[in-house]
Coordinates of C-alpha atoms in Angstrom, one line a residue:
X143 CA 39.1 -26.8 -25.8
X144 CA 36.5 -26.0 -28.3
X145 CA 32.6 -27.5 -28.5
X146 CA 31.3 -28.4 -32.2
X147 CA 28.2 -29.9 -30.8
X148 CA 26.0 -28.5 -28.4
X149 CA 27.0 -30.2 -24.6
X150 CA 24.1 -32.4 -23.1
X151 CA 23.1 -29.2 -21.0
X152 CA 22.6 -26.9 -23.3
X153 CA 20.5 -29.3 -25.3
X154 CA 18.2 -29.5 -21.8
X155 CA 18.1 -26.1 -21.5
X156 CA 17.2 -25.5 -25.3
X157 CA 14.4 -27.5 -25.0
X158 CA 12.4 -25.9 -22.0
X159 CA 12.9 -22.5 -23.5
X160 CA 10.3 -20.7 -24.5
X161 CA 11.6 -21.7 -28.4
X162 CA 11.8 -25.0 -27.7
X163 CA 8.1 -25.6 -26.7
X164 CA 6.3 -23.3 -29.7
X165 CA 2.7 -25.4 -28.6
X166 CA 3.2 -24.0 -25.6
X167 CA 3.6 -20.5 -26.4
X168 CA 1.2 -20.4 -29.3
X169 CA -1.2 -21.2 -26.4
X170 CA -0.6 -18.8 -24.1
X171 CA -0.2 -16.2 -26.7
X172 CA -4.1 -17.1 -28.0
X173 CA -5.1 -16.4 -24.1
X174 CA -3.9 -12.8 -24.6
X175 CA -1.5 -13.7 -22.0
X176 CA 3.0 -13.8 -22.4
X177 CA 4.5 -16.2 -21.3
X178 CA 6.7 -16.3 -18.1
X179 CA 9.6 -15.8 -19.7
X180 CA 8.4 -13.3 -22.1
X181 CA 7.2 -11.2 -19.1
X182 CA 10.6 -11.6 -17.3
X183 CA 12.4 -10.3 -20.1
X184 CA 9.7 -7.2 -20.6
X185 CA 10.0 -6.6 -16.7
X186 CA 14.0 -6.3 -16.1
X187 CA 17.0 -4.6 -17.7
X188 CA 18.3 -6.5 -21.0
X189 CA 20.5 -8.9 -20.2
X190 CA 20.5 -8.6 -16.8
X191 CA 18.6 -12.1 -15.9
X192 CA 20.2 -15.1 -14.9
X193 CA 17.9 -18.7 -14.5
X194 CA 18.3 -20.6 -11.5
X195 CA 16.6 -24.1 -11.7
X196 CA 16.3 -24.1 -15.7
X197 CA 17.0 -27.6 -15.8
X198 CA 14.8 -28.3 -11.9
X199 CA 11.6 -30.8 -13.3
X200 CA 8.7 -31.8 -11.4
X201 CA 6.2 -34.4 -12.6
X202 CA 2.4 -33.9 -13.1
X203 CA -0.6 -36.1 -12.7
X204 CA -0.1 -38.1 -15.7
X205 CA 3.5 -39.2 -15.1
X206 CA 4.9 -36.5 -17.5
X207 CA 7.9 -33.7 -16.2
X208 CA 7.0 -30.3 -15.5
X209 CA 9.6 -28.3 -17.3
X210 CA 11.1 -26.2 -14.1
X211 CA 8.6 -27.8 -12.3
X212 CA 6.4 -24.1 -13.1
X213 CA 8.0 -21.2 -11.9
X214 CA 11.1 -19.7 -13.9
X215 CA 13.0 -17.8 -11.4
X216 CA 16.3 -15.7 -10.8
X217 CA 18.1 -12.8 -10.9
X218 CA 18.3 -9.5 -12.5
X219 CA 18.4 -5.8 -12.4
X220 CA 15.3 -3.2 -12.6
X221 CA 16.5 0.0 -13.3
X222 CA 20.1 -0.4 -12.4
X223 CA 19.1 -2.4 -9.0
X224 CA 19.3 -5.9 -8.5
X225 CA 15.9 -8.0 -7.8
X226 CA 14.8 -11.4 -7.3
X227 CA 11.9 -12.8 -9.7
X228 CA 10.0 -15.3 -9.8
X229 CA 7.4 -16.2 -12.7
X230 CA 4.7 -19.0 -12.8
X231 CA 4.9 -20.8 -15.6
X232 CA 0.9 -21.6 -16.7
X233 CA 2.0 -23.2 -19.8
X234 CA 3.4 -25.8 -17.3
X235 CA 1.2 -27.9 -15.3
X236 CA -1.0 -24.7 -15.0
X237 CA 1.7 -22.9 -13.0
X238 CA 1.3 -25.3 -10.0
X239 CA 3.2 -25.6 -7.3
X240 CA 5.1 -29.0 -7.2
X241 CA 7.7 -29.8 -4.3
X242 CA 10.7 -29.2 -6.4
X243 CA 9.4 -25.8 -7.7
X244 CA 8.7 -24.7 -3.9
X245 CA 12.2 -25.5 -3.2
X246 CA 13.1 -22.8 -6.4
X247 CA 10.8 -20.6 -4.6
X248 CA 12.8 -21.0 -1.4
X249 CA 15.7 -20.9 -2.8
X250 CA 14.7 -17.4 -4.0
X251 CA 13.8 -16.2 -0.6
X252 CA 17.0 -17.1 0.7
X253 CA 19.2 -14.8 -1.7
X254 CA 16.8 -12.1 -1.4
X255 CA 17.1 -12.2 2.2
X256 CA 21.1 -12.3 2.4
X257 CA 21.5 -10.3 -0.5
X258 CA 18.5 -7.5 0.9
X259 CA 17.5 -7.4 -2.4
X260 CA 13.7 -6.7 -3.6
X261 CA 11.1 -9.8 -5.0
X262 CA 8.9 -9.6 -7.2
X263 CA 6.2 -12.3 -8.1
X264 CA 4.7 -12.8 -11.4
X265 CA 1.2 -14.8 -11.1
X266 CA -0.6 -17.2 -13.5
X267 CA -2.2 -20.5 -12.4
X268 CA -0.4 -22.1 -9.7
X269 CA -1.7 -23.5 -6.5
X270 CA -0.9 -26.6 -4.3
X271 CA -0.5 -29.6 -7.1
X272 CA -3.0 -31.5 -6.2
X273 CA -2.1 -34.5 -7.1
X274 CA 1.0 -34.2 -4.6
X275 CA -1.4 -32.2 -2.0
X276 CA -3.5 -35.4 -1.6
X277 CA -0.5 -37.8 -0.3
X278 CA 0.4 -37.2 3.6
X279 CA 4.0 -37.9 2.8
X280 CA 3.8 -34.9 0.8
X281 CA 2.1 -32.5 2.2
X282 CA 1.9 -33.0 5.9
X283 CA 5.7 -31.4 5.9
X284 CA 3.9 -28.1 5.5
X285 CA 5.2 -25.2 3.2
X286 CA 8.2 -23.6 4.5
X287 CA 8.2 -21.1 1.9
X288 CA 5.2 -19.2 3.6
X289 CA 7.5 -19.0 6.6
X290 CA 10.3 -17.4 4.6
X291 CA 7.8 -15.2 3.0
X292 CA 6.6 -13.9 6.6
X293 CA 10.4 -13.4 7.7
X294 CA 11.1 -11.5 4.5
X295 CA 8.4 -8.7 4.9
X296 CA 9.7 -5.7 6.1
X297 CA 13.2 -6.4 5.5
X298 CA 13.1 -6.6 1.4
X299 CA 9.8 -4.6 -0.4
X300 CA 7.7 -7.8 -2.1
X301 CA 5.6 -7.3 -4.9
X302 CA 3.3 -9.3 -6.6
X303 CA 1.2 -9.3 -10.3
X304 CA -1.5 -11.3 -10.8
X305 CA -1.8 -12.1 -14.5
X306 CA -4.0 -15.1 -14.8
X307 CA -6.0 -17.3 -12.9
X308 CA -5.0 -16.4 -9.1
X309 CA -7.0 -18.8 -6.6
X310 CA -5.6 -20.3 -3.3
X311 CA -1.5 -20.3 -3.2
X312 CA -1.3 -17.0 -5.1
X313 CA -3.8 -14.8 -3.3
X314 CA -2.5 -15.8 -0.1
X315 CA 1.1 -15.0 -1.4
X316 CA -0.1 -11.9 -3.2
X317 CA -1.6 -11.2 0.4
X318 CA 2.1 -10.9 2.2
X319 CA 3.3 -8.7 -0.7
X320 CA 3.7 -4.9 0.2
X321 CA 1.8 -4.0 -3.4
X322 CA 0.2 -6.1 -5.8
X323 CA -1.8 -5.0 -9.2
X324 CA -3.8 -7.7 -11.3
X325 CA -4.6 -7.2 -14.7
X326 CA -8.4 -6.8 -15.7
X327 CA -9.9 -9.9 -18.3
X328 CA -7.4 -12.4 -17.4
X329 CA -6.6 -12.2 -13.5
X330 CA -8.8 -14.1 -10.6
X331 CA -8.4 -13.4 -7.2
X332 CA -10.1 -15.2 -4.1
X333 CA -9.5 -18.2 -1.8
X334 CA -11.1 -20.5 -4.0
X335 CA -12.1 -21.0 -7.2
X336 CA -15.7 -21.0 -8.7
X337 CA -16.3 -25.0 -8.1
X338 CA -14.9 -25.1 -4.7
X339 CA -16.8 -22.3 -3.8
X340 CA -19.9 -23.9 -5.0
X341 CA -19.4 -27.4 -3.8
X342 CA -18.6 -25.6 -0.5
X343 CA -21.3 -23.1 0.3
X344 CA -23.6 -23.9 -2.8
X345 CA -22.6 -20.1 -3.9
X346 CA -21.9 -19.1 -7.5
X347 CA -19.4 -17.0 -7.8
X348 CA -18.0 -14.6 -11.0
X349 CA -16.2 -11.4 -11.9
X350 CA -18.0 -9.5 -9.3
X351 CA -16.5 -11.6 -6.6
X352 CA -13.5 -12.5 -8.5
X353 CA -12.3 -10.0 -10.4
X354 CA -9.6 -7.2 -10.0
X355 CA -12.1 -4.5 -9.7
X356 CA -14.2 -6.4 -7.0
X357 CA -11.0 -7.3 -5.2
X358 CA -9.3 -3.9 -5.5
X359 CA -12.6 -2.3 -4.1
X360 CA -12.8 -4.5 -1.1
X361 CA -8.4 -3.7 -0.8
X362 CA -7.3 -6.9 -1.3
X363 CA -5.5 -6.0 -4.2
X364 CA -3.8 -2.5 -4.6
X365 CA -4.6 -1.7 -8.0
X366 CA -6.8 -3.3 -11.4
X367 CA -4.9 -2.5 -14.6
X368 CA -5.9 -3.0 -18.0
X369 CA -2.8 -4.7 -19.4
X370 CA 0.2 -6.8 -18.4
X371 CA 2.3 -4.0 -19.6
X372 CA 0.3 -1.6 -17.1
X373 CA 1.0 -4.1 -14.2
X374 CA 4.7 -4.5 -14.7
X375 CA 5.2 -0.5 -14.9
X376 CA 3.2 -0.6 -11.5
X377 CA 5.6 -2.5 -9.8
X378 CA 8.7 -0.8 -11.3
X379 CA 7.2 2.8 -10.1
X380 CA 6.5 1.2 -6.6
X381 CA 10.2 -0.3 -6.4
X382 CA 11.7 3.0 -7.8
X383 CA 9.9 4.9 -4.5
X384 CA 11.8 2.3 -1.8
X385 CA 15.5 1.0 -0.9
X386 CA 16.5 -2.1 -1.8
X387 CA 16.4 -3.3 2.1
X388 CA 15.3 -2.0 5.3
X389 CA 19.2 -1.0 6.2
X390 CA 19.7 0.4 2.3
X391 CA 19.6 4.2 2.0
X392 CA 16.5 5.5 0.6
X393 CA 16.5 6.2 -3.6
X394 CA 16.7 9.9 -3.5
X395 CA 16.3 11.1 -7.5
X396 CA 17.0 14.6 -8.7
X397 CA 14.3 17.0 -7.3
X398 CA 11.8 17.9 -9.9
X399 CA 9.2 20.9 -9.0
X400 CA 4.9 19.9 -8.1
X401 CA 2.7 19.9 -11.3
X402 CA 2.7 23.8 -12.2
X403 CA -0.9 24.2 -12.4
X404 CA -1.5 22.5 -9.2
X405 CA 1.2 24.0 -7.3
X406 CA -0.2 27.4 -8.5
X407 CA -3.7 26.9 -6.7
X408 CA -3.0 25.3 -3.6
X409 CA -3.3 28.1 -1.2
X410 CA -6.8 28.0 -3.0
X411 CA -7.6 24.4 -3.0
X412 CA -8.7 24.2 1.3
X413 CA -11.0 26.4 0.8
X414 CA -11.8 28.3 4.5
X415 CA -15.8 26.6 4.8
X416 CA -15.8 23.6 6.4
X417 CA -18.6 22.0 4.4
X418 CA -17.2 22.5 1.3
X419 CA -15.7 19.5 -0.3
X420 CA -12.5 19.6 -1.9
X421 CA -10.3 17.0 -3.5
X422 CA -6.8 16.1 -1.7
X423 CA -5.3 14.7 -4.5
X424 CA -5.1 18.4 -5.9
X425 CA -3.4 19.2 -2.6
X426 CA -1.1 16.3 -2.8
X427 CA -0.7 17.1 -6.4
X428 CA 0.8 20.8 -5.3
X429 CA 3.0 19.3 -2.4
X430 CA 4.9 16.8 -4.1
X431 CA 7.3 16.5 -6.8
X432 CA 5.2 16.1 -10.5
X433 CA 4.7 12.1 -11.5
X434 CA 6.6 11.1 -8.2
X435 CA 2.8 9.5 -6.6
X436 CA 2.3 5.8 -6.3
X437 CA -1.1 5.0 -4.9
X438 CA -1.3 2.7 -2.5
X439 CA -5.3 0.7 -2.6
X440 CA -7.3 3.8 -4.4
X441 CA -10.2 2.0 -4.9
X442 CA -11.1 0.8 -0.7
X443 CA -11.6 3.0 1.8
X444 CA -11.8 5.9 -0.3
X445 CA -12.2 8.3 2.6
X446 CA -8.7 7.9 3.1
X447 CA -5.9 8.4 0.6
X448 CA -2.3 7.0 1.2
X449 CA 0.3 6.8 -1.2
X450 CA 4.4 6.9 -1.2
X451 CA 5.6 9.7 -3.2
X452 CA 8.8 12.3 -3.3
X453 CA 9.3 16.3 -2.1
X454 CA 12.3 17.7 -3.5
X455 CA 13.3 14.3 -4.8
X456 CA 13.1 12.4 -1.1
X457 CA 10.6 9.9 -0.5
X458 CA 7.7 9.7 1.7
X459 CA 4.6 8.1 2.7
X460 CA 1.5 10.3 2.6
X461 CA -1.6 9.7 4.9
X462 CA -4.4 12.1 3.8
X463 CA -7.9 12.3 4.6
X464 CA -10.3 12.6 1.6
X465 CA -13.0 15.6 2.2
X466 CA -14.4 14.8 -1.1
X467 CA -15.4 11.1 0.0
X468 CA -17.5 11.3 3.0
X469 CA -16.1 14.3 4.3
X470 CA -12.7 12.3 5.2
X471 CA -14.3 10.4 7.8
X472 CA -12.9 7.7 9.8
X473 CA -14.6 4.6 9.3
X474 CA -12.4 0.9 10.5
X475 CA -10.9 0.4 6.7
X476 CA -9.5 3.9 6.4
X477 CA -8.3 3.5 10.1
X478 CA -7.1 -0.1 8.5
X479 CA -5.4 1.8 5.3
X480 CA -3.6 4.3 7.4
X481 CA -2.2 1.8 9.4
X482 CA -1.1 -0.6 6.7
X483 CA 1.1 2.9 5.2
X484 CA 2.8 3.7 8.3
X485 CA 3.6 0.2 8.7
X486 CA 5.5 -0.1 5.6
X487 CA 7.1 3.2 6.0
X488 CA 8.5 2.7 9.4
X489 CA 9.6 -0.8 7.9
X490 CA 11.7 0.7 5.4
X491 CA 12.9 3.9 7.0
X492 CA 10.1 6.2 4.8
X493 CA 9.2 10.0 7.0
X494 CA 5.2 10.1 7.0
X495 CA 3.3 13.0 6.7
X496 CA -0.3 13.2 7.4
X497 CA -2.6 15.6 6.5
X498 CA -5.8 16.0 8.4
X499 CA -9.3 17.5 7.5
X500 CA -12.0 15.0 9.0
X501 CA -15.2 15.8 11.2
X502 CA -14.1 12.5 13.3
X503 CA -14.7 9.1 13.6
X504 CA -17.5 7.0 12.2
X505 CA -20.4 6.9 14.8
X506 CA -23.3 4.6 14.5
X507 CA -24.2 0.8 14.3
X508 CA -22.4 -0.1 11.5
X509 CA -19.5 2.0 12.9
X510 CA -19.8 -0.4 15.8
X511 CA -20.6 -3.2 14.2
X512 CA -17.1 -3.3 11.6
X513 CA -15.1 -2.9 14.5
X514 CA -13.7 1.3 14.7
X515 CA -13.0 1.0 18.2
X516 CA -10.3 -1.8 18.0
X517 CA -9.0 -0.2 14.2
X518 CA -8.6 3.2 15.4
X519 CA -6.9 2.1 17.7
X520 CA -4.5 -0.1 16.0
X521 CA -3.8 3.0 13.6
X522 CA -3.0 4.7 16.6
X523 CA -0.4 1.7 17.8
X524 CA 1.0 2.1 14.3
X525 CA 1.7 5.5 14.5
X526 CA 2.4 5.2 17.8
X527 CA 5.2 2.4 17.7
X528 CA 6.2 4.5 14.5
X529 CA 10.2 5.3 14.8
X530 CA 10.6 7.1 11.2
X531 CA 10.0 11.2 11.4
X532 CA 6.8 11.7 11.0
X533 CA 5.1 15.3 9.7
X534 CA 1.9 16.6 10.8
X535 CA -0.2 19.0 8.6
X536 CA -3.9 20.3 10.2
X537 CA -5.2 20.7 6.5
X538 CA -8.8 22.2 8.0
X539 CA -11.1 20.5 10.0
X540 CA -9.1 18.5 13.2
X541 CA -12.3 16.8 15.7
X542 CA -12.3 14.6 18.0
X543 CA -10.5 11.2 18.7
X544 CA -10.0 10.8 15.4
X545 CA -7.6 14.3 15.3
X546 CA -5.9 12.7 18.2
X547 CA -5.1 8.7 16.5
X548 CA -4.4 10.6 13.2
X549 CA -1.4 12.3 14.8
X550 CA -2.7 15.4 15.6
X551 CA -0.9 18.2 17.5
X552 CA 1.7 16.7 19.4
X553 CA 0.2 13.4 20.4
X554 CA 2.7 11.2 18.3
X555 CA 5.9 13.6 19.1
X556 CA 6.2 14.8 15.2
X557 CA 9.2 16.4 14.2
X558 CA 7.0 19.0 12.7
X559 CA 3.4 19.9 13.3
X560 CA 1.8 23.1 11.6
X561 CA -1.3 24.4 10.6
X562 CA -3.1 26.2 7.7
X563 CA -4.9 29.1 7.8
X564 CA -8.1 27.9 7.7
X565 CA -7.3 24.9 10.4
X566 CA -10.3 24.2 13.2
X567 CA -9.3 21.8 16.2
X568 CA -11.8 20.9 19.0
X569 CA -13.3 18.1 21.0
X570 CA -16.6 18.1 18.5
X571 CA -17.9 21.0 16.3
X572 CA -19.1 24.0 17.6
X573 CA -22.8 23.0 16.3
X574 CA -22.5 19.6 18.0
X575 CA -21.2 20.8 21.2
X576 CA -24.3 22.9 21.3
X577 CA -26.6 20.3 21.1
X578 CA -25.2 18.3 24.1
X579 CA -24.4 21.0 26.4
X580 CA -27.0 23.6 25.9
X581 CA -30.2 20.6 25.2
X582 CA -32.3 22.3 28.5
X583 CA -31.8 25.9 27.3
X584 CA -32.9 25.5 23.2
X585 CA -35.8 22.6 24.3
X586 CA -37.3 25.2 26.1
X587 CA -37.6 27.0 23.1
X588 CA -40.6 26.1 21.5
X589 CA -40.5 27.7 18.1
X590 CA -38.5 25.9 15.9
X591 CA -37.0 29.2 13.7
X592 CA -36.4 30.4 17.2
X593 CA -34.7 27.0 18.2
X594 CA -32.2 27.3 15.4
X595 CA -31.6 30.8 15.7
X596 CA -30.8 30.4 19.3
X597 CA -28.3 27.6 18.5
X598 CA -26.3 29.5 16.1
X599 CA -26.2 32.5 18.4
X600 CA -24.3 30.1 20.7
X601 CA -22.7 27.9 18.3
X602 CA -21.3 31.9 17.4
X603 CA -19.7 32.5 20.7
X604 CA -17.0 29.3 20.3
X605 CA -16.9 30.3 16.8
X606 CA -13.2 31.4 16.9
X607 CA -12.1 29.0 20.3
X608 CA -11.1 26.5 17.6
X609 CA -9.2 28.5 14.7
X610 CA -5.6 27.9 14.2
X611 CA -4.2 30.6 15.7
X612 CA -5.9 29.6 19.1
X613 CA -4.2 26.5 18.6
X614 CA -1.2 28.1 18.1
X615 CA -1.5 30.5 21.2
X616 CA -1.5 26.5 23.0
X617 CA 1.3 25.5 21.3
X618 CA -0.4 22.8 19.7
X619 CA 1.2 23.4 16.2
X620 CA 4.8 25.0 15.4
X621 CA 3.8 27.5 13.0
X622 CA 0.9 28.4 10.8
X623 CA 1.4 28.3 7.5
X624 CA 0.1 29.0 3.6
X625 CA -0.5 25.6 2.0
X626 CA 1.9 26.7 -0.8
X627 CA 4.9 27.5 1.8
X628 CA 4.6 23.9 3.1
X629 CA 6.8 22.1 0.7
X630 CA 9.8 24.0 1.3
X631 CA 9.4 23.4 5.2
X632 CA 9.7 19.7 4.5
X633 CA 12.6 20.1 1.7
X634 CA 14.6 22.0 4.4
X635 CA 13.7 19.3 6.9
X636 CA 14.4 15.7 4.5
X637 CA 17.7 16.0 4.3
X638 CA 18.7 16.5 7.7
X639 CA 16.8 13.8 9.8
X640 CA 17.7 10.5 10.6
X641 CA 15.9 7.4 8.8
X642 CA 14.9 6.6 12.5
X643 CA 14.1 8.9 15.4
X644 CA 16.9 8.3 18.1
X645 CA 14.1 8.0 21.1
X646 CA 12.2 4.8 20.2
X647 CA 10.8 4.0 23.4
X648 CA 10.1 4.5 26.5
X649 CA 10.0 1.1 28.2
X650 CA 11.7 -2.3 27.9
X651 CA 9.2 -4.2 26.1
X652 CA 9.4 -6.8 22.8
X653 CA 6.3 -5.2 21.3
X654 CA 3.0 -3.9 21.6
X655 CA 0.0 -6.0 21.9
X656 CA -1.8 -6.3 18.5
X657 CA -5.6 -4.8 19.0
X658 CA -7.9 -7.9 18.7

């Protein structure tokens, strides 16, 4: 049988394409923005995408369908691997979410969570649809979408761009994604928007609440980007870095070397004084293989770098201490930060390795007042409950409690724990030490030239009690290492472990209890 005529379906489908609503577009386009399908098509292989719920139609306030009730959704293929994606449609009731388009949304969750397949969420508009939010009958059912969301996290990686406004429904969505960007100009993030905000709390409210940069710095967001194209290239190089599923073997690419010039001065970059700042992206730079980094939250916490990267074309999760940001301190949202990347590694089978250099933890009222106690402590129940192999590296300076949560030595059973040359590990530095334990003997020193003299002639005597090779003579590291011989410890060690360490625990239990 042969069609002359279009059939009545392909007629319905013609006419909530993007060419059969040219208004529509022309809009969008005049907002700087693409439209959902536009970015779709950008985002996945040619050819690979296949609608589900073209022809699904909500209504808005005025009576009128919603072509696909606001979110274009399906399957495809990024890079050769199958996803699930769903786009908000702004150019339809301003992306809102309308009961048939949540049941599209579920719909998606489902496949991506028999299929262990990634999902990826493009922004723009959206929300409840008010208009359906404000009948009972409606909405008292709840959203069971969110639950879905919450069951899919750690099973499938979920990412998320904001492209346009993203108030309410999309930040909270974009807030159970593993890695989320939002585009500079044209993105809004927050609980509510301006006149809620205002009518609430009598605030006013703009880009410096708002915006990607704001929301990035405070880590709600991952990362602010310039351009749409920027964002969708974000979440391809995050996807390209994890399996498609928690059971899925990891994406191991064809090894490619560090960055030459960074490689070259590694064993130069940790320089041996401890007060001497130095910038561990250069380190990481020299460890790992060259354009391999994805940054996880850059602008928060900035004390504390994590990322997911590769070594010798394996890949890993990277928690490093910053020395050029406060020294690398520990302060609650770098403990917060640390946590959050050995959580997603030991979701999705990801070896961590940490590389310390920090005076310690945060001390001081507002160290108290943000809550370190209880965030140390739940980056020590991360690594901790942690069953992927995890790597320790004593990069420099190792003090305190903060040594110990941040998997120092042995205290989280590493499968391999070394230092560098220029390592120091104690309970405090020696200078500090000095002032608690020797207070009577340099207070009865009067002078105060004499007073500091006498505390670095004391401070002198412990000077080589916490070097790395008197940690080694306690067996507190494996070896001691150059910087630029670490790399090919780890190459030698990615291939042979297991995603999951055999040993995961030492008592019947369902889980830990979350710090408050």
């Amino acid at each position: 049988m042969t069609y002359d005529e279009p059939l009545p379906h392909e007629a319905a489908l013609a006419a909530v394409q993007d060419a059969g609503r040219p208004e529509a577009v022309e809009k969008q386009h005049r907002r700087g923005k693409l439209t959902a399908r536009e970015r779709i098509a950008s985002f996945v292989d040619a050819g690979t995408f296949r609608e589900i719920g073209a022809l699904a139609s909500g209504a808005g306030p005025d009576g009128q369908p919603v072509p696909a009730d606001g979110v274009v959704c399906g399957t495809a293929e990024v890079d050769e691997r199958p996803i699930v994606v769903l786009a908000a449609d702004f150019t339809a009731a301003g992306g809102s979410n309308g009961a048939v388009g949540n049941e599209k949304a579920r719909r998606m969750c489902e496949i991506a969570a028999s299929r262990g397949i990634p999902v990826v969420m493009l922004m723009d508009g959206g929300g409840h649809r008010i208009h359906e939010g404000l009948d009972a009958k409606e909405f008292a059912i709840g959203v069971d979408v969110q639950h879905l969301h919450t069951r899919l996290s750690g099973w499938v990686p979920m990412v998320g761009a904001i492209l346009g406004p993203g108030f309410g429904a999309p930040t909270l969505t974009a807030s159970l994604c593993d890695y989320v960007v939002a585009v500079r100009g044209t993105a809004t993030v927050g609980m509510a928007p301006p006149p809620l905000v205002r009518a609430a709390t009598g605030e006013v409210i703009g880009d410096e609440v708002s915006g990607p940069d704001a929301q990035a710095g405070w880590g709600n967001i991952d990362l602010a980007v310039d351009t749409e194209e920027e964002a969708l290239d974000a979440l391809r190089c995050y996807l390209d870095t994890l399996p498609a599923n928690a059971e899925a073997p990891l994406p191991v690419r064809l090894a490619s070397p560090p960055r030459r010039t960074a490689a070259a001065a590694l064993d130069d970059t940790v320089v041996a004084d401890p007060r001497r700042a130095y910038d561990v992206y250069d380190v990481i730079a020299g460890l790992v293989d060259e354009d391999s980094e994805v940054d996880l939250r850059p602008a928060y916490a900035t004390s504390m770098v994590t990322m997911l990267a590769r070594i010798d074309g394996y890949p890993v999760g990277i928690v490093a201490n910053q020395p050029a940001a406060r020294a690398g301190m520990l302060d609650a949202a770098a403990c917060a930060k640390a946590s959050r990347l050995v959580s997603l590694c030991d979701a999705f089978g990801i070896p961590v390795l940490t590389l310390i250099d920090l005076p310690g933890l945060a001390v001081g009222v507002e160290a108290e007042r943000s809550g370190l106690g209880r965030a140390s402590l739940r980056m020590a129940a991360a690594y901790g409950g942690a069953t992927v192999p995890l790597f320790t590296v004593v990069a420099r300076k190792g003090y305190g409690g903060g040594y110990v949560m941040m998997s120092g030595g042995r205290t989280f059973s590493p499968e391999l724990v070394v230092a560098w040359p220029h390592a120091e590990t104690a309970v405090m530095a020696a200078e500090t030490a000095v002032e608690l334990v020797f207070k009577r003997d340099l207070d009865a020193t009067a002078d105060p030239a004499e007073r500091a003299a006498r505390k670095r002639e004391i401070a002198a005597a412990f000077d080589d009690r916490a070097s790395a090779v008197r940690g080694a003579e306690g067996f507190g590291y494996d070896a001691i290492i150059r910087p630029s011989e670490t790399r090919a410890w780890l190459a030698d060690l990615l291939p042979t472990l297991p995603r999951h360490r055999l040993l995961q625990t030492l008592t019947p239990r369902r889980h830990a209890v979350e710090p408050l």
